[in-house]
Amino acid sequence: MAADAVDRARPRSKQRQLGASDTVCERRAAYVYHNWPRTDHVISRAAILGTYIHEGLTTAAKREFGWLVEKRVADEEIRGTIDVVQLDHATARRLPRRLRPKVPADVTTVEDIKTKSVRRWDRVLRYGATEAELRQVHTYARVLRTHGFLAVDGQRALARLGPIPVERIRIRFIDRDSGEEHVQEIPYDPQRAEEARWWLQRITETKSPEDARRDFYGPGIDAVCDFCPFATACWGVPAAGRPVQANVVHTDADVAQKLADYTAAHEQWAAADRVKRFVRKAVDATPAGQYGSHVLGWRSSEGDHEEPDFRQIIELYDDLSVPIPTVPDKDRMVKALITAGIAVPIRKIRKAASRAISVSTAPK
C-alpha cells in the first residue's frame, strides 16, 4: 500500500531514539529505549489519514500565520518534533523578518495536533487531553524552555534564540470523520513537566523492557496495543482459541490477583452506575439544553412507524380470489404481493419507548 510505505518512511515512523511521542506507555517507551526490534507491522489507515490531516494543518498554519511548524528539540534524555510554536511578539522580534510570525501570540505557545475518530470524539469533548497527551506536550515545552530549538539545518537561526519562555500549552483535536475542531488551552505547568521528566527517568533506569509496566490492557481492548509495533514482544503469541491476555496468568496467585482486580473494578462500576441512574431520574422533567458546561439531550424511538396492514392484506387476497394460507404468514403474503407488483397495504402505528439521556460537554 503506497500510503503505508510513505508513512513508514517519515522520520517519526523510522525514529529509534526515545521520542516524546513514545511516552504513551512505559513498556513501549522501554522497547524503544533499549533498541528492541519491532515485532509487528500494522497498517493503521486512521493514523495515515491523521498524518495527512496533520500535514495540511501545519502547512496552512505556516502559510497563513507564519507560525513555526515541525521544529525539532532535544536534550540529554529525549528528542522530538513540535507541531507548532507560536512565538510571542518580544521573542519574534529577535528573529530575522522572514521567520517572524504574521500573527504572534500574547505569550509563547506550544501546540500539539491530535486527530481522533468519531468514536473517541465524545471522550475528547468530555474530558479533554489524556495524561499521556499532556505528558507529551509538556515534555516538548520543557525541552524548549531549557534547551531551545535543536541546532540543525533549517533551524539554526531559531537555535540561536536559546531557551524559549513557553507559557501556554495548546492541544488541537480534529475529528477525522467530520472535520470538527476542539482546542484545549492551559498554562504551562512546571510541576507536570517535572513529573513527565521523572517518567522518562524511570524508563532509562530499566535494565530491560520487561522491567517497565504495561499501561494498557492489550490487543482487542485498547487501540494503542492493537497498533503497537511491539505488541507481540509485549504480550506474546496467544494460544489456540485463547486471548493473548491469558499469557500473563501462570499461577494461582496470578488468578487470585486478577479476580481481586475484577471485584474492585466491578465495585467502582456499580457505584458509578448508581450515580448515573440517580441523575437520570433527577433530571427527568428537565428540558434539553445547555446547563453550565454540559448539554442535556434526550433520545427516544417513540413516534410513528409504518408496517404492513395485515387485515387489509387478507381482504386484498379475498378480493383477488387468491387462496389465503390456512395459517396466515405475513412475510410470505407480503412477498407474494411485491412479486406480483401489487402495492402492499401499509398502516401507521405509534410505538412508545423510554427516553435515553444524552450528556455532552458544551462547546466553548
GROMACS .gro file of C-alpha atoms in nm:
model
  364
    1MET     CA    1   0.000   0.000   0.000
    2ALA     CA    2   0.158   0.325  -0.118
    3ALA     CA    3   0.023   0.538   0.166
    4ASP     CA    4   0.160   0.295   0.422
    5ALA     CA    5   0.503   0.298   0.258
    6VAL     CA    6   0.509   0.677   0.264
    7ASP     CA    7   0.401   0.682   0.628
    8ARG     CA    8   0.671   0.435   0.731
    9ALA     CA    9   0.932   0.647   0.553
   10ARG     CA   10   0.854   0.952   0.764
   11PRO     CA   11   1.113   1.049   1.027
   12ARG     CA   12   0.871   0.979   1.313
   13SER     CA   13   0.798   0.630   1.185
   14LYS     CA   14   1.170   0.548   1.144
   15GLN     CA   15   1.282   0.705   1.471
   16ARG     CA   16   1.460   0.468   1.709
   17GLN     CA   17   1.581   0.706   1.983
   18LEU     CA   18   1.326   0.768   2.255
   19GLY     CA   19   1.096   1.050   2.149
   20ALA     CA   20   0.825   1.248   2.324
   21SER     CA   21   0.561   1.071   2.112
   22ASP     CA   22   0.673   0.739   2.265
   23THR     CA   23   0.563   0.842   2.614
   24VAL     CA   24   0.214   0.696   2.572
   25CYS     CA   25   0.312   0.372   2.751
   26GLU     CA   26   0.601   0.280   2.980
   27ARG     CA   27   0.658  -0.063   2.826
   28ARG     CA   28   0.652   0.073   2.472
   29ALA     CA   29   0.895   0.352   2.564
   30ALA     CA   30   1.127   0.093   2.718
   31TYR     CA   31   1.129  -0.113   2.399
   32VAL     CA   32   1.235   0.196   2.204
   33TYR     CA   33   1.493   0.300   2.464
   34HIS     CA   34   1.655  -0.047   2.464
   35ASN     CA   35   1.653  -0.051   2.082
   36TRP     CA   36   1.432  -0.363   2.079
   37PRO     CA   37   1.345  -0.488   1.729
   38ARG     CA   38   0.987  -0.422   1.625
   39THR     CA   39   0.781  -0.740   1.616
   40ASP     CA   40   0.466  -0.610   1.449
   41HIS     CA   41   0.391  -0.412   1.137
   42VAL     CA   42   0.032  -0.295   1.134
   43ILE     CA   43  -0.130  -0.069   0.879
   44SER     CA   44  -0.340   0.193   1.055
   45ARG     CA   45  -0.536   0.373   0.787
   46ALA     CA   46  -0.669   0.606   1.057
   47ALA     CA   47  -0.314   0.702   1.155
   48ILE     CA   48  -0.217   0.755   0.791
   49LEU     CA   49  -0.520   0.976   0.737
   50GLY     CA   50  -0.432   1.160   1.057
   51THR     CA   51  -0.082   1.223   0.922
   52TYR     CA   52  -0.222   1.380   0.605
   53ILE     CA   53  -0.462   1.599   0.806
   54HIS     CA   54  -0.174   1.695   1.033
   55GLU     CA   55   0.043   1.800   0.739
   56GLY     CA   56  -0.239   2.002   0.588
   57LEU     CA   57  -0.296   2.190   0.914
   58THR     CA   58   0.070   2.268   0.978
   59THR     CA   59   0.121   2.379   0.617
   60ALA     CA   60  -0.176   2.614   0.644
   61ALA     CA   61  -0.056   2.748   0.983
   62LYS     CA   62   0.285   2.829   0.835
   63ARG     CA   63   0.146   2.990   0.520
   64GLU     CA   64  -0.137   3.191   0.677
   65PHE     CA   65   0.007   3.286   1.016
   66GLY     CA   66   0.382   3.240   0.979
   67TRP     CA   67   0.392   3.006   1.280
   68LEU     CA   68   0.686   2.774   1.328
   69VAL     CA   69   0.592   2.416   1.238
   70GLU     CA   70   0.762   2.077   1.268
   71LYS     CA   71   1.059   2.209   1.466
   72ARG     CA   72   1.299   1.972   1.638
   73VAL     CA   73   1.404   1.984   2.003
   74ALA     CA   74   1.624   1.758   2.215
   75ASP     CA   75   1.800   1.726   2.548
   76GLU     CA   76   2.006   1.453   2.713
   77GLU     CA   77   1.702   1.230   2.767
   78ILE     CA   78   1.465   1.276   2.475
   79ARG     CA   79   1.411   1.430   2.137
   80GLY     CA   80   1.104   1.514   1.936
   81THR     CA   81   0.937   1.734   1.677
   82ILE     CA   82   0.697   2.006   1.788
   83ASP     CA   83   0.393   2.050   1.567
   84VAL     CA   84   0.350   2.426   1.610
   85VAL     CA   85   0.527   2.701   1.804
   86GLN     CA   86   0.358   3.041   1.815
   87LEU     CA   87   0.614   3.291   1.940
   88ASP     CA   88   0.521   3.597   2.138
   89HIS     CA   89   0.598   3.943   1.999
   90ALA     CA   90   0.912   4.002   2.207
   91THR     CA   91   1.073   3.670   2.113
   92ALA     CA   92   0.973   3.703   1.747
   93ARG     CA   93   1.150   4.041   1.718
   94ARG     CA   94   1.480   3.864   1.785
   95LEU     CA   95   1.444   3.667   1.462
   96PRO     CA   96   1.509   3.771   1.102
   97ARG     CA   97   1.196   3.922   0.946
   98ARG     CA   98   1.143   3.618   0.722
   99LEU     CA   99   1.098   3.397   1.031
  100ARG     CA  100   0.873   3.626   1.230
  101PRO     CA  101   0.510   3.518   1.265
  102LYS     CA  102   0.238   3.722   1.095
  103VAL     CA  103   0.021   3.654   1.398
  104PRO     CA  104   0.232   3.648   1.718
  105ALA     CA  105   0.087   3.521   2.045
  106ASP     CA  106   0.045   3.721   2.364
  107VAL     CA  107   0.263   3.451   2.528
  108THR     CA  108   0.472   3.187   2.353
  109THR     CA  109   0.256   2.881   2.289
  110VAL     CA  110   0.344   2.521   2.204
  111GLU     CA  111   0.073   2.340   2.010
  112ASP     CA  112   0.025   1.968   1.953
  113ILE     CA  113  -0.223   1.838   1.695
  114LYS     CA  114  -0.422   1.521   1.760
  115THR     CA  115  -0.669   1.356   1.523
  116LYS     CA  116  -0.945   1.136   1.665
  117SER     CA  117  -1.209   0.901   1.532
  118VAL     CA  118  -1.576   0.983   1.577
  119ARG     CA  119  -1.593   0.705   1.842
  120ARG     CA  120  -1.334   0.888   2.054
  121TRP     CA  121  -1.467   1.237   1.990
  122ASP     CA  122  -1.720   1.243   2.272
  123ARG     CA  123  -1.445   1.149   2.517
  124VAL     CA  124  -1.236   1.442   2.391
  125LEU     CA  125  -1.523   1.685   2.444
  126ARG     CA  126  -1.600   1.546   2.789
  127TYR     CA  127  -1.253   1.508   2.937
  128GLY     CA  128  -1.002   1.679   2.708
  129ALA     CA  129  -0.646   1.557   2.670
  130THR     CA  130  -0.533   1.233   2.830
  131GLU     CA  131  -0.247   1.214   3.080
  132ALA     CA  132  -0.022   1.073   2.807
  133GLU     CA  133  -0.109   1.358   2.569
  134LEU     CA  134  -0.042   1.619   2.838
  135ARG     CA  135   0.283   1.445   2.929
  136GLN     CA  136   0.398   1.456   2.567
  137VAL     CA  137   0.327   1.824   2.504
  138HIS     CA  138   0.470   1.931   2.841
  139THR     CA  139   0.786   1.741   2.752
  140TYR     CA  140   0.815   1.939   2.429
  141ALA     CA  141   0.759   2.265   2.616
  142ARG     CA  142   1.008   2.179   2.893
  143VAL     CA  143   1.286   2.099   2.646
  144LEU     CA  144   1.214   2.419   2.454
  145ARG     CA  145   1.230   2.617   2.779
  146THR     CA  146   1.559   2.460   2.889
  147HIS     CA  147   1.744   2.399   2.561
  148GLY     CA  148   1.566   2.592   2.288
  149PHE     CA  149   1.547   2.464   1.932
  150LEU     CA  150   1.791   2.198   1.815
  151ALA     CA  151   2.079   2.340   1.609
  152VAL     CA  152   2.027   2.153   1.281
  153ASP     CA  153   1.995   2.262   0.921
  154GLY     CA  154   1.683   2.466   0.862
  155GLN     CA  155   1.652   2.599   1.216
  156ARG     CA  156   1.994   2.732   1.319
  157ALA     CA  157   1.861   3.087   1.340
  158LEU     CA  158   1.596   2.955   1.581
  159ALA     CA  159   1.861   2.771   1.785
  160ARG     CA  160   2.048   3.097   1.839
  161LEU     CA  161   1.749   3.225   2.039
  162GLY     CA  162   1.846   2.990   2.321
  163PRO     CA  163   1.583   2.875   2.574
  164ILE     CA  164   1.230   2.986   2.481
  165PRO     CA  165   0.996   3.106   2.759
  166VAL     CA  166   0.694   2.887   2.680
  167GLU     CA  167   0.394   2.994   2.886
  168ARG     CA  168   0.098   2.820   2.724
  169ILE     CA  169   0.010   2.471   2.603
  170ARG     CA  170  -0.243   2.423   2.323
  171ILE     CA  171  -0.379   2.088   2.206
  172ARG     CA  172  -0.584   2.098   1.886
  173PHE     CA  173  -0.812   1.797   1.837
  174ILE     CA  174  -0.954   1.719   1.491
  175ASP     CA  175  -1.238   1.474   1.426
  176ARG     CA  176  -1.115   1.269   1.129
  177ASP     CA  177  -1.472   1.188   1.023
  178SER     CA  178  -1.642   1.529   1.039
  179GLY     CA  179  -1.352   1.775   1.044
  180GLU     CA  180  -1.484   1.924   1.369
  181GLU     CA  181  -1.220   2.100   1.578
  182HIS     CA  182  -1.178   2.128   1.955
  183VAL     CA  183  -0.899   2.336   2.111
  184GLN     CA  184  -0.781   2.295   2.469
  185GLU     CA  185  -0.550   2.563   2.609
  186ILE     CA  186  -0.386   2.551   2.952
  187PRO     CA  187  -0.095   2.735   3.116
  188TYR     CA  188   0.240   2.560   3.110
  189ASP     CA  189   0.263   2.361   3.434
  190PRO     CA  190   0.622   2.322   3.566
  191GLN     CA  191   0.510   2.050   3.810
  192ARG     CA  192   0.350   1.843   3.536
  193ALA     CA  193   0.659   1.891   3.318
  194GLU     CA  194   0.882   1.769   3.601
  195GLU     CA  195   0.660   1.466   3.653
  196ALA     CA  196   0.697   1.390   3.281
  197ARG     CA  197   1.077   1.408   3.322
  198TRP     CA  198   1.059   1.165   3.617
  199TRP     CA  199   0.851   0.935   3.397
  200LEU     CA  200   1.131   0.936   3.141
  201GLN     CA  201   1.395   0.873   3.405
  202ARG     CA  202   1.214   0.557   3.514
  203ILE     CA  203   1.247   0.429   3.158
  204THR     CA  204   1.620   0.498   3.146
  205GLU     CA  205   1.665   0.312   3.476
  206THR     CA  206   1.517  -0.013   3.341
  207LYS     CA  207   1.756  -0.293   3.254
  208SER     CA  208   1.515  -0.446   3.002
  209PRO     CA  209   1.170  -0.359   2.860
  210GLU     CA  210   1.008  -0.619   3.086
  211ASP     CA  211   1.105  -0.404   3.385
  212ALA     CA  212   0.860  -0.137   3.268
  213ARG     CA  213   0.490  -0.168   3.339
  214ARG     CA  214   0.216  -0.208   3.080
  215ASP     CA  215  -0.009   0.098   3.084
  216PHE     CA  216  -0.285  -0.064   2.875
  217TYR     CA  217  -0.479  -0.391   2.871
  218GLY     CA  218  -0.364  -0.535   2.542
  219PRO     CA  219  -0.486  -0.602   2.187
  220GLY     CA  220  -0.860  -0.627   2.147
  221ILE     CA  221  -0.917  -0.395   2.443
  222ASP     CA  222  -0.702  -0.087   2.381
  223ALA     CA  223  -0.637   0.053   2.034
  224VAL     CA  224  -0.291   0.165   2.146
  225CYS     CA  225  -0.199  -0.205   2.175
  226ASP     CA  226  -0.377  -0.303   1.853
  227PHE     CA  227  -0.140  -0.079   1.656
  228CYS     CA  228   0.171  -0.109   1.872
  229PRO     CA  229   0.488  -0.219   1.686
  230PHE     CA  230   0.591  -0.418   1.995
  231ALA     CA  231   0.259  -0.591   2.068
  232THR     CA  232   0.391  -0.945   2.018
  233ALA     CA  233   0.709  -0.875   2.215
  234CYS     CA  234   0.495  -0.737   2.498
  235TRP     CA  235   0.209  -0.989   2.511
  236GLY     CA  236   0.344  -1.293   2.329
  237VAL     CA  237   0.159  -1.519   2.086
  238PRO     CA  238  -0.186  -1.631   2.200
  239ALA     CA  239  -0.258  -1.999   2.247
  240ALA     CA  240  -0.511  -2.152   2.009
  241GLY     CA  241  -0.859  -2.029   2.099
  242ARG     CA  242  -0.731  -1.808   2.381
  243PRO     CA  243  -0.696  -1.430   2.405
  244VAL     CA  244  -0.342  -1.302   2.428
  245GLN     CA  245  -0.409  -1.165   2.778
  246ALA     CA  246  -0.421  -1.525   2.904
  247ASN     CA  247  -0.041  -1.528   2.868
  248VAL     CA  248   0.002  -1.314   3.180
  249VAL     CA  249  -0.162  -1.569   3.412
  250HIS     CA  250   0.071  -1.850   3.520
  251THR     CA  251  -0.004  -1.935   3.884
  252ASP     CA  252  -0.295  -1.950   4.126
  253ALA     CA  253  -0.160  -1.628   4.277
  254ASP     CA  254  -0.193  -1.461   3.936
  255VAL     CA  255  -0.555  -1.576   3.915
  256ALA     CA  256  -0.627  -1.450   4.267
  257GLN     CA  257  -0.486  -1.107   4.179
  258LYS     CA  258  -0.688  -1.081   3.857
  259LEU     CA  259  -1.008  -1.178   4.040
  260ALA     CA  260  -0.934  -0.912   4.303
  261ASP     CA  261  -0.888  -0.659   4.021
  262TYR     CA  262  -1.220  -0.770   3.872
  263THR     CA  263  -1.402  -0.730   4.204
  264ALA     CA  264  -1.255  -0.384   4.264
  265ALA     CA  265  -1.345  -0.271   3.911
  266HIS     CA  266  -1.699  -0.404   3.949
  267GLU     CA  267  -1.744  -0.214   4.275
  268GLN     CA  268  -1.634   0.109   4.107
  269TRP     CA  269  -1.864   0.044   3.810
  270ALA     CA  270  -2.161  -0.032   4.038
  271ALA     CA  271  -2.107   0.290   4.235
  272ALA     CA  272  -2.079   0.496   3.916
  273ASP     CA  273  -2.386   0.327   3.766
  274ARG     CA  274  -2.594   0.417   4.074
  275VAL     CA  275  -2.494   0.782   4.035
  276LYS     CA  276  -2.588   0.777   3.665
  277ARG     CA  277  -2.926   0.618   3.734
  278PHE     CA  278  -2.997   0.873   4.009
  279VAL     CA  279  -2.909   1.167   3.782
  280ARG     CA  280  -3.125   1.021   3.503
  281LYS     CA  281  -3.426   1.020   3.735
  282ALA     CA  282  -3.344   1.357   3.892
  283VAL     CA  283  -3.343   1.545   3.559
  284ASP     CA  284  -3.636   1.354   3.406
  285ALA     CA  285  -3.854   1.669   3.389
  286THR     CA  286  -3.573   1.893   3.264
  287PRO     CA  287  -3.595   2.010   2.901
  288ALA     CA  288  -3.299   1.961   2.670
  289GLY     CA  289  -3.049   2.245   2.664
  290GLN     CA  290  -2.718   2.374   2.794
  291TYR     CA  291  -2.669   2.382   3.170
  292GLY     CA  292  -2.335   2.519   3.282
  293SER     CA  293  -2.057   2.338   3.096
  294HIS     CA  294  -2.278   2.047   2.983
  295VAL     CA  295  -2.553   1.992   2.728
  296LEU     CA  296  -2.853   1.777   2.818
  297GLY     CA  297  -3.029   1.593   2.537
  298TRP     CA  298  -3.298   1.328   2.509
  299ARG     CA  299  -3.314   1.044   2.260
  300SER     CA  300  -3.632   0.847   2.201
  301SER     CA  301  -3.752   0.592   1.948
  302GLU     CA  302  -4.113   0.688   2.022
  303GLY     CA  303  -4.305   0.803   1.715
  304ASP     CA  304  -4.496   0.689   1.410
  305HIS     CA  305  -4.378   0.375   1.236
  306GLU     CA  306  -4.510   0.202   0.927
  307GLU     CA  307  -4.579  -0.168   0.888
  308PRO     CA  308  -4.786  -0.384   0.651
  309ASP     CA  309  -5.158  -0.378   0.740
  310PHE     CA  310  -5.230  -0.749   0.778
  311ARG     CA  311  -5.609  -0.709   0.789
  312GLN     CA  312  -5.613  -0.521   0.458
  313ILE     CA  313  -5.376  -0.775   0.304
  314ILE     CA  314  -5.621  -1.055   0.387
  315GLU     CA  315  -5.909  -0.853   0.238
  316LEU     CA  316  -5.698  -0.785  -0.072
  317TYR     CA  317  -5.626  -1.157  -0.113
  318ASP     CA  318  -6.001  -1.222  -0.082
  319ASP     CA  319  -6.086  -0.956  -0.345
  320LEU     CA  320  -5.831  -1.108  -0.582
  321SER     CA  321  -5.965  -1.460  -0.516
  322VAL     CA  322  -5.618  -1.563  -0.409
  323PRO     CA  323  -5.605  -1.857  -0.166
  324ILE     CA  324  -5.527  -1.743   0.188
  325PRO     CA  325  -5.289  -1.976   0.374
  326THR     CA  326  -5.458  -2.188   0.641
  327VAL     CA  327  -5.204  -2.046   0.885
  328PRO     CA  328  -5.158  -1.686   0.765
  329ASP     CA  329  -4.791  -1.599   0.709
  330LYS     CA  330  -4.746  -1.223   0.692
  331ASP     CA  331  -4.397  -1.224   0.541
  332ARG     CA  332  -4.493  -1.478   0.275
  333MET     CA  333  -4.811  -1.290   0.181
  334VAL     CA  334  -4.627  -0.956   0.160
  335LYS     CA  335  -4.359  -1.114  -0.060
  336ALA     CA  336  -4.627  -1.254  -0.294
  337LEU     CA  337  -4.784  -0.908  -0.337
  338ILE     CA  338  -4.448  -0.749  -0.409
  339THR     CA  339  -4.366  -1.023  -0.663
  340ALA     CA  340  -4.698  -0.962  -0.837
  341GLY     CA  341  -4.633  -0.589  -0.847
  342ILE     CA  342  -4.927  -0.507  -0.619
  343ALA     CA  343  -4.891  -0.227  -0.362
  344VAL     CA  344  -4.872  -0.362  -0.009
  345PRO     CA  345  -5.129  -0.200   0.226
  346ILE     CA  346  -4.946  -0.004   0.498
  347ARG     CA  347  -5.068   0.126   0.830
  348LYS     CA  348  -4.911   0.370   1.072
  349ILE     CA  349  -4.865   0.274   1.434
  350ARG     CA  350  -4.725   0.463   1.731
  351LYS     CA  351  -4.467   0.286   1.940
  352ALA     CA  352  -4.398   0.405   2.292
  353ALA     CA  353  -4.042   0.389   2.421
  354SER     CA  354  -3.849   0.522   2.717
  355ARG     CA  355  -3.622   0.821   2.664
  356ALA     CA  356  -3.247   0.782   2.678
  357ILE     CA  357  -3.044   1.060   2.833
  358SER     CA  358  -2.754   1.221   2.647
  359VAL     CA  359  -2.499   1.438   2.831
  360SER     CA  360  -2.211   1.605   2.650
  361THR     CA  361  -1.967   1.888   2.713
  362ALA     CA  362  -2.083   2.227   2.589
  363PRO     CA  363  -1.871   2.382   2.313
  364LYS     CA  364  -1.653   2.668   2.431
   0.00000   0.00000   0.00000
